[in-house]
Structure formats: structure tokens, C-alpha cells
């Protein structure tokens, strides 16, 4: 007989089912909705070596998510300068990389009703409190993926705007002084946001 066979075998324990975490609406899009997607396809910033674009807007019943992408092309940077720039592209989230507003990636929005919001690491527009509902509007940056090589680096992310703004033109703004991108903006046609939100569908029948 095997040595371990003589010991009592423990009874398996019922693990049970953990309660599903449902993030509050100001943190991000509803997890159980299929949004209505509106094309945007506009440049927030464009230069020979820097491009920042707004690809589309995903409209949910509680807010909208703007899909972003940026590409940095190598110019006259030395190997050391390019390595530093390459790293800074991916160190744009709270607690990652520069903490100075002069260097970090910032986004903002101006709504038709003249209210506004911004992202950032400290102060207004800083890390959103999961437990305390902020005053609307609230703007949250959500990082995505990225890749790079010796010639080019690209990355993506999204901006979650809560709550759903009133129909009308809104303006998205950005600044990334660490990469030489001064304040820039683009107007977004939001005249049909409410109609698009009505087309958002629940995932589960």
C-alpha cells in the first residue's frame, strides 16, 4: 500500500459562487449592453511624426465611449531618445510615468450645456472613486494595447464619458507635452446621441 493511502482523504469543500462585481456607471460602460457605434474618424492631432485620432463613439444608455489611437513615428531621435519616448508612450496611466501635467497625457471634454470634465492624475479629473458618485460629467481614460519597434510606436485607449450628454456638438481636447503635443481639440457631432442610445441592446434576452 502506498504511504499516503493510509491517511484520510479530505472532503471537497463547496466553493460557492462569488457575487459578481458590477462597476458603477461612472467607472465604465455597462457590461451587459451592446452599444450603438457611431463613426467619427477625425484627427485630434496630426503632425509629420505624431498622430492622435478619434476613431468612433460607442453609445450606451448610461454614457459614451470614444475609441482613440495614437501613432508616433521616429524622426531625428537618437537611440537613447527613442527608447525614452517609446517607454513614455505606454506610461500614461495614473501612477505610471510623469506626474506633472506638463508631461502626462491629458484629455478633456466640453459639452453642449457648457459643462466640462477632464482626465488626469491629481486633483479634479484624477482617479475616479469607485464608491462615491461624482458630479456629472465625469471623464475616465481606459488604456488599451500597443506595440512598437525602432521606427514607430502605436497604442490605443478609450474615454468613458458619464453620463450620456445632451444632443449637440461636443468638443474633445487633448494635451501630451511630454511628446510635444500642445493642447488640441476636435468637434464631435453628438446631435444623434440620444437616438443612438435608444438603439443600444441588452446582451441577455
PDB file of C-alpha atoms in Angstrom:
ATOM      1  CA  UNK A   1       0.000   0.000   0.000  1.00  0.00           C
ATOM      2  CA  UNK A   2       1.208   3.465  -0.814  1.00  0.00           C
ATOM      3  CA  UNK A   3       2.264   5.508   2.217  1.00  0.00           C
ATOM      4  CA  UNK A   4      -0.265   8.262   1.552  1.00  0.00           C
ATOM      5  CA  UNK A   5      -3.185   5.870   1.064  1.00  0.00           C
ATOM      6  CA  UNK A   6      -3.369   5.332   4.828  1.00  0.00           C
ATOM      7  CA  UNK A   7      -4.268   8.938   5.543  1.00  0.00           C
ATOM      8  CA  UNK A   8      -7.876  10.166   5.455  1.00  0.00           C
ATOM      9  CA  UNK A   9      -8.810  11.975   2.305  1.00  0.00           C
ATOM     10  CA  UNK A  10     -10.266  15.452   2.866  1.00  0.00           C
ATOM     11  CA  UNK A  11     -13.812  16.011   1.735  1.00  0.00           C
ATOM     12  CA  UNK A  12     -14.088  18.507  -1.117  1.00  0.00           C
ATOM     13  CA  UNK A  13     -15.470  21.836   0.010  1.00  0.00           C
ATOM     14  CA  UNK A  14     -18.202  23.695  -1.789  1.00  0.00           C
ATOM     15  CA  UNK A  15     -16.598  26.851  -3.093  1.00  0.00           C
ATOM     16  CA  UNK A  16     -19.862  28.613  -3.684  1.00  0.00           C
ATOM     17  CA  UNK A  17     -20.413  31.394  -6.164  1.00  0.00           C
ATOM     18  CA  UNK A  18     -18.848  34.768  -5.616  1.00  0.00           C
ATOM     19  CA  UNK A  19     -21.056  37.776  -6.079  1.00  0.00           C
ATOM     20  CA  UNK A  20     -20.464  39.399  -9.447  1.00  0.00           C
ATOM     21  CA  UNK A  21     -18.849  42.816  -9.253  1.00  0.00           C
ATOM     22  CA  UNK A  22     -20.894  45.347 -11.159  1.00  0.00           C
ATOM     23  CA  UNK A  23     -18.885  48.542 -11.626  1.00  0.00           C
ATOM     24  CA  UNK A  24     -20.792  51.768 -11.024  1.00  0.00           C
ATOM     25  CA  UNK A  25     -21.843  53.584 -14.192  1.00  0.00           C
ATOM     26  CA  UNK A  26     -19.339  56.414 -13.792  1.00  0.00           C
ATOM     27  CA  UNK A  27     -16.420  53.938 -13.956  1.00  0.00           C
ATOM     28  CA  UNK A  28     -17.110  52.444 -17.374  1.00  0.00           C
ATOM     29  CA  UNK A  29     -19.653  51.128 -19.864  1.00  0.00           C
ATOM     30  CA  UNK A  30     -22.358  48.660 -18.825  1.00  0.00           C
ATOM     31  CA  UNK A  31     -21.059  45.109 -19.136  1.00  0.00           C
ATOM     32  CA  UNK A  32     -24.386  43.758 -20.337  1.00  0.00           C
ATOM     33  CA  UNK A  33     -25.040  46.152 -23.226  1.00  0.00           C
ATOM     34  CA  UNK A  34     -24.208  46.096 -26.918  1.00  0.00           C
ATOM     35  CA  UNK A  35     -23.613  49.750 -27.796  1.00  0.00           C
ATOM     36  CA  UNK A  36     -24.644  51.608 -30.892  1.00  0.00           C
ATOM     37  CA  UNK A  37     -21.449  52.570 -32.752  1.00  0.00           C
ATOM     38  CA  UNK A  38     -21.153  55.934 -34.484  1.00  0.00           C
ATOM     39  CA  UNK A  39     -18.196  56.592 -36.810  1.00  0.00           C
ATOM     40  CA  UNK A  40     -16.081  59.645 -36.020  1.00  0.00           C
ATOM     41  CA  UNK A  41     -12.808  59.266 -37.943  1.00  0.00           C
ATOM     42  CA  UNK A  42     -11.196  62.594 -37.028  1.00  0.00           C
ATOM     43  CA  UNK A  43      -7.717  63.755 -36.103  1.00  0.00           C
ATOM     44  CA  UNK A  44      -7.284  65.213 -32.648  1.00  0.00           C
ATOM     45  CA  UNK A  45      -3.671  65.973 -33.512  1.00  0.00           C
ATOM     46  CA  UNK A  46      -1.621  65.455 -36.655  1.00  0.00           C
ATOM     47  CA  UNK A  47       1.995  66.228 -37.498  1.00  0.00           C
ATOM     48  CA  UNK A  48       4.744  64.516 -39.535  1.00  0.00           C
ATOM     49  CA  UNK A  49       5.653  62.338 -36.523  1.00  0.00           C
ATOM     50  CA  UNK A  50       2.618  62.417 -34.201  1.00  0.00           C
ATOM     51  CA  UNK A  51      -0.962  61.336 -34.863  1.00  0.00           C
ATOM     52  CA  UNK A  52      -3.801  61.173 -32.331  1.00  0.00           C
ATOM     53  CA  UNK A  53      -7.172  60.091 -33.700  1.00  0.00           C
ATOM     54  CA  UNK A  54     -10.754  59.580 -32.552  1.00  0.00           C
ATOM     55  CA  UNK A  55     -11.983  56.503 -34.389  1.00  0.00           C
ATOM     56  CA  UNK A  56     -15.568  56.068 -33.195  1.00  0.00           C
ATOM     57  CA  UNK A  57     -18.070  56.637 -30.412  1.00  0.00           C
ATOM     58  CA  UNK A  58     -19.792  53.717 -28.722  1.00  0.00           C
ATOM     59  CA  UNK A  59     -23.098  54.931 -27.334  1.00  0.00           C
ATOM     60  CA  UNK A  60     -24.617  53.212 -24.305  1.00  0.00           C
ATOM     61  CA  UNK A  61     -27.695  54.074 -22.287  1.00  0.00           C
ATOM     62  CA  UNK A  62     -25.526  55.496 -19.490  1.00  0.00           C
ATOM     63  CA  UNK A  63     -22.783  57.269 -21.420  1.00  0.00           C
ATOM     64  CA  UNK A  64     -20.452  57.050 -24.381  1.00  0.00           C
ATOM     65  CA  UNK A  65     -17.007  55.613 -25.025  1.00  0.00           C
ATOM     66  CA  UNK A  66     -14.707  57.324 -27.513  1.00  0.00           C
ATOM     67  CA  UNK A  67     -12.231  54.950 -29.157  1.00  0.00           C
ATOM     68  CA  UNK A  68      -8.782  56.506 -29.535  1.00  0.00           C
ATOM     69  CA  UNK A  69      -5.497  55.579 -31.198  1.00  0.00           C
ATOM     70  CA  UNK A  70      -2.126  57.268 -31.497  1.00  0.00           C
ATOM     71  CA  UNK A  71       0.959  56.596 -33.590  1.00  0.00           C
ATOM     72  CA  UNK A  72       4.412  58.075 -33.046  1.00  0.00           C
ATOM     73  CA  UNK A  73       6.928  57.884 -35.906  1.00  0.00           C
ATOM     74  CA  UNK A  74      10.629  58.177 -35.327  1.00  0.00           C
ATOM     75  CA  UNK A  75      12.154  61.378 -36.601  1.00  0.00           C
ATOM     76  CA  UNK A  76      15.654  62.524 -35.709  1.00  0.00           C
ATOM     77  CA  UNK A  77      15.700  60.900 -32.261  1.00  0.00           C
ATOM     78  CA  UNK A  78      18.863  59.133 -31.170  1.00  0.00           C
ATOM     79  CA  UNK A  79      18.632  55.556 -29.940  1.00  0.00           C
ATOM     80  CA  UNK A  80      18.534  56.790 -26.344  1.00  0.00           C
ATOM     81  CA  UNK A  81      15.896  59.436 -27.080  1.00  0.00           C
ATOM     82  CA  UNK A  82      13.753  56.939 -28.982  1.00  0.00           C
ATOM     83  CA  UNK A  83      13.965  54.399 -26.159  1.00  0.00           C
ATOM     84  CA  UNK A  84      12.797  57.048 -23.676  1.00  0.00           C
ATOM     85  CA  UNK A  85       9.983  58.184 -25.974  1.00  0.00           C
ATOM     86  CA  UNK A  86       8.955  54.593 -26.664  1.00  0.00           C
ATOM     87  CA  UNK A  87       8.620  53.909 -22.935  1.00  0.00           C
ATOM     88  CA  UNK A  88       6.694  57.117 -22.252  1.00  0.00           C
ATOM     89  CA  UNK A  89       4.002  56.180 -24.781  1.00  0.00           C
ATOM     90  CA  UNK A  90       2.973  53.268 -22.574  1.00  0.00           C
ATOM     91  CA  UNK A  91       3.397  55.072 -19.236  1.00  0.00           C
ATOM     92  CA  UNK A  92       0.395  57.358 -19.448  1.00  0.00           C
ATOM     93  CA  UNK A  93      -1.945  55.915 -16.815  1.00  0.00           C
ATOM     94  CA  UNK A  94      -2.360  57.023 -13.198  1.00  0.00           C
ATOM     95  CA  UNK A  95       0.754  56.156 -11.237  1.00  0.00           C
ATOM     96  CA  UNK A  96       2.698  55.232 -14.377  1.00  0.00           C
ATOM     97  CA  UNK A  97       5.193  57.726 -15.663  1.00  0.00           C
ATOM     98  CA  UNK A  98       5.158  61.517 -15.336  1.00  0.00           C
ATOM     99  CA  UNK A  99       3.022  63.038 -12.617  1.00  0.00           C
ATOM    100  CA  UNK A 100       3.352  66.579 -13.941  1.00  0.00           C
ATOM    101  CA  UNK A 101       0.517  67.925 -16.048  1.00  0.00           C
ATOM    102  CA  UNK A 102       3.239  69.394 -18.251  1.00  0.00           C
ATOM    103  CA  UNK A 103       4.249  65.887 -19.296  1.00  0.00           C
ATOM    104  CA  UNK A 104       1.354  63.470 -18.907  1.00  0.00           C
ATOM    105  CA  UNK A 105      -1.350  62.581 -21.385  1.00  0.00           C
ATOM    106  CA  UNK A 106      -4.487  64.604 -20.646  1.00  0.00           C
ATOM    107  CA  UNK A 107      -7.947  64.530 -22.178  1.00  0.00           C
ATOM    108  CA  UNK A 108     -10.909  66.819 -21.712  1.00  0.00           C
ATOM    109  CA  UNK A 109     -14.431  67.333 -22.979  1.00  0.00           C
ATOM    110  CA  UNK A 110     -16.695  70.368 -23.354  1.00  0.00           C
ATOM    111  CA  UNK A 111     -20.387  69.547 -23.624  1.00  0.00           C
ATOM    112  CA  UNK A 112     -23.277  71.350 -25.334  1.00  0.00           C
ATOM    113  CA  UNK A 113     -24.606  72.581 -21.972  1.00  0.00           C
ATOM    114  CA  UNK A 114     -21.201  74.245 -21.314  1.00  0.00           C
ATOM    115  CA  UNK A 115     -20.191  71.768 -18.610  1.00  0.00           C
ATOM    116  CA  UNK A 116     -16.784  70.139 -18.904  1.00  0.00           C
ATOM    117  CA  UNK A 117     -14.586  67.382 -17.487  1.00  0.00           C
ATOM    118  CA  UNK A 118     -11.021  66.189 -17.831  1.00  0.00           C
ATOM    119  CA  UNK A 119      -8.793  63.253 -17.049  1.00  0.00           C
ATOM    120  CA  UNK A 120      -5.618  63.488 -15.011  1.00  0.00           C
ATOM    121  CA  UNK A 121      -3.623  62.035 -12.149  1.00  0.00           C
ATOM    122  CA  UNK A 122      -4.187  64.614  -9.431  1.00  0.00           C
ATOM    123  CA  UNK A 123      -6.989  66.999  -8.499  1.00  0.00           C
ATOM    124  CA  UNK A 124     -10.232  67.307 -10.477  1.00  0.00           C
ATOM    125  CA  UNK A 125     -10.353  64.594 -13.070  1.00  0.00           C
ATOM    126  CA  UNK A 126      -7.981  62.384 -11.078  1.00  0.00           C
ATOM    127  CA  UNK A 127      -8.592  58.728 -10.217  1.00  0.00           C
ATOM    128  CA  UNK A 128     -12.323  58.118 -10.002  1.00  0.00           C
ATOM    129  CA  UNK A 129     -13.670  56.949  -6.636  1.00  0.00           C
ATOM    130  CA  UNK A 130     -15.496  53.645  -7.118  1.00  0.00           C
ATOM    131  CA  UNK A 131     -17.631  54.209  -4.027  1.00  0.00           C
ATOM    132  CA  UNK A 132     -18.624  57.853  -4.317  1.00  0.00           C
ATOM    133  CA  UNK A 133     -20.676  59.047  -7.243  1.00  0.00           C
ATOM    134  CA  UNK A 134     -19.026  62.109  -8.795  1.00  0.00           C
ATOM    135  CA  UNK A 135     -20.853  65.076 -10.210  1.00  0.00           C
ATOM    136  CA  UNK A 136     -21.564  64.537 -13.890  1.00  0.00           C
ATOM    137  CA  UNK A 137     -19.976  64.835 -16.312  1.00  0.00           C
ATOM    138  CA  UNK A 138     -17.058  62.542 -15.452  1.00  0.00           C
ATOM    139  CA  UNK A 139     -14.365  61.530 -17.931  1.00  0.00           C
ATOM    140  CA  UNK A 140     -12.267  58.387 -17.421  1.00  0.00           C
ATOM    141  CA  UNK A 141      -9.348  57.225 -19.546  1.00  0.00           C
ATOM    142  CA  UNK A 142      -9.199  53.470 -20.123  1.00  0.00           C
ATOM    143  CA  UNK A 143      -5.948  52.136 -21.526  1.00  0.00           C
ATOM    144  CA  UNK A 144      -5.745  49.634 -24.348  1.00  0.00           C
ATOM    145  CA  UNK A 145      -2.952  47.777 -26.090  1.00  0.00           C
ATOM    146  CA  UNK A 146       0.050  48.878 -28.060  1.00  0.00           C
ATOM    147  CA  UNK A 147       3.185  47.851 -29.909  1.00  0.00           C
ATOM    148  CA  UNK A 148       6.364  49.384 -31.231  1.00  0.00           C
ATOM    149  CA  UNK A 149       9.687  48.932 -32.984  1.00  0.00           C
ATOM    150  CA  UNK A 150      12.695  51.026 -33.991  1.00  0.00           C
ATOM    151  CA  UNK A 151      10.642  53.148 -36.393  1.00  0.00           C
ATOM    152  CA  UNK A 152       7.159  53.515 -34.942  1.00  0.00           C
ATOM    153  CA  UNK A 153       5.121  53.010 -31.809  1.00  0.00           C
ATOM    154  CA  UNK A 154       1.328  52.819 -31.621  1.00  0.00           C
ATOM    155  CA  UNK A 155      -1.202  52.432 -28.847  1.00  0.00           C
ATOM    156  CA  UNK A 156      -4.911  52.708 -28.201  1.00  0.00           C
ATOM    157  CA  UNK A 157      -7.345  53.536 -25.445  1.00  0.00           C
ATOM    158  CA  UNK A 158     -10.793  54.904 -24.821  1.00  0.00           C
ATOM    159  CA  UNK A 159     -12.507  57.729 -22.990  1.00  0.00           C
ATOM    160  CA  UNK A 160     -15.591  56.883 -20.969  1.00  0.00           C
ATOM    161  CA  UNK A 161     -17.919  59.874 -20.650  1.00  0.00           C
ATOM    162  CA  UNK A 162     -20.600  59.616 -17.994  1.00  0.00           C
ATOM    163  CA  UNK A 163     -23.407  60.415 -18.086  1.00  0.00           C
ATOM    164  CA  UNK A 164     -24.814  60.454 -21.619  1.00  0.00           C
ATOM    165  CA  UNK A 165     -24.588  64.093 -22.756  1.00  0.00           C
ATOM    166  CA  UNK A 166     -27.451  66.026 -24.264  1.00  0.00           C
ATOM    167  CA  UNK A 167     -27.616  66.040 -28.045  1.00  0.00           C
ATOM    168  CA  UNK A 168     -25.440  68.640 -29.699  1.00  0.00           C
ATOM    169  CA  UNK A 169     -21.860  69.367 -30.638  1.00  0.00           C
ATOM    170  CA  UNK A 170     -19.233  68.486 -28.066  1.00  0.00           C
ATOM    171  CA  UNK A 171     -15.510  69.085 -28.136  1.00  0.00           C
ATOM    172  CA  UNK A 172     -12.764  66.634 -27.217  1.00  0.00           C
ATOM    173  CA  UNK A 173      -9.432  68.080 -26.130  1.00  0.00           C
ATOM    174  CA  UNK A 174      -6.004  66.536 -25.595  1.00  0.00           C
ATOM    175  CA  UNK A 175      -2.538  67.533 -24.452  1.00  0.00           C
ATOM    176  CA  UNK A 176       0.658  65.495 -24.202  1.00  0.00           C
ATOM    177  CA  UNK A 177       3.518  67.922 -23.727  1.00  0.00           C
ATOM    178  CA  UNK A 178       5.883  65.090 -22.895  1.00  0.00           C
ATOM    179  CA  UNK A 179       5.606  64.082 -26.560  1.00  0.00           C
ATOM    180  CA  UNK A 180       5.461  67.610 -27.909  1.00  0.00           C
ATOM    181  CA  UNK A 181       1.673  67.666 -28.345  1.00  0.00           C
ATOM    182  CA  UNK A 182       0.266  71.004 -27.196  1.00  0.00           C
ATOM    183  CA  UNK A 183      -3.422  71.481 -26.394  1.00  0.00           C
ATOM    184  CA  UNK A 184      -5.541  70.441 -29.366  1.00  0.00           C
ATOM    185  CA  UNK A 185      -9.228  69.743 -29.914  1.00  0.00           C
ATOM    186  CA  UNK A 186     -11.815  68.461 -32.332  1.00  0.00           C
ATOM    187  CA  UNK A 187     -15.571  68.988 -32.581  1.00  0.00           C
ATOM    188  CA  UNK A 188     -17.721  65.847 -32.422  1.00  0.00           C
ATOM    189  CA  UNK A 189     -21.250  65.771 -33.802  1.00  0.00           C
ATOM    190  CA  UNK A 190     -23.404  64.483 -30.957  1.00  0.00           C
ATOM    191  CA  UNK A 191     -26.734  65.529 -32.419  1.00  0.00           C
ATOM    192  CA  UNK A 192     -27.976  61.932 -32.554  1.00  0.00           C
ATOM    193  CA  UNK A 193     -26.534  60.535 -29.318  1.00  0.00           C
ATOM    194  CA  UNK A 194     -29.951  60.053 -27.716  1.00  0.00           C
ATOM    195  CA  UNK A 195     -31.242  58.212 -30.794  1.00  0.00           C
ATOM    196  CA  UNK A 196     -28.130  56.026 -30.794  1.00  0.00           C
ATOM    197  CA  UNK A 197     -28.530  55.293 -27.074  1.00  0.00           C
ATOM    198  CA  UNK A 198     -32.062  54.076 -27.738  1.00  0.00           C
ATOM    199  CA  UNK A 199     -30.566  51.520 -30.150  1.00  0.00           C
ATOM    200  CA  UNK A 200     -28.211  50.052 -27.527  1.00  0.00           C
ATOM    201  CA  UNK A 201     -29.241  46.470 -26.769  1.00  0.00           C
ATOM    202  CA  UNK A 202     -29.133  44.314 -23.681  1.00  0.00           C
ATOM    203  CA  UNK A 203     -26.901  41.286 -24.228  1.00  0.00           C
ATOM    204  CA  UNK A 204     -29.227  38.865 -22.475  1.00  0.00           C
ATOM    205  CA  UNK A 205     -32.850  38.300 -23.568  1.00  0.00           C
TER     206      UNK A 205
END
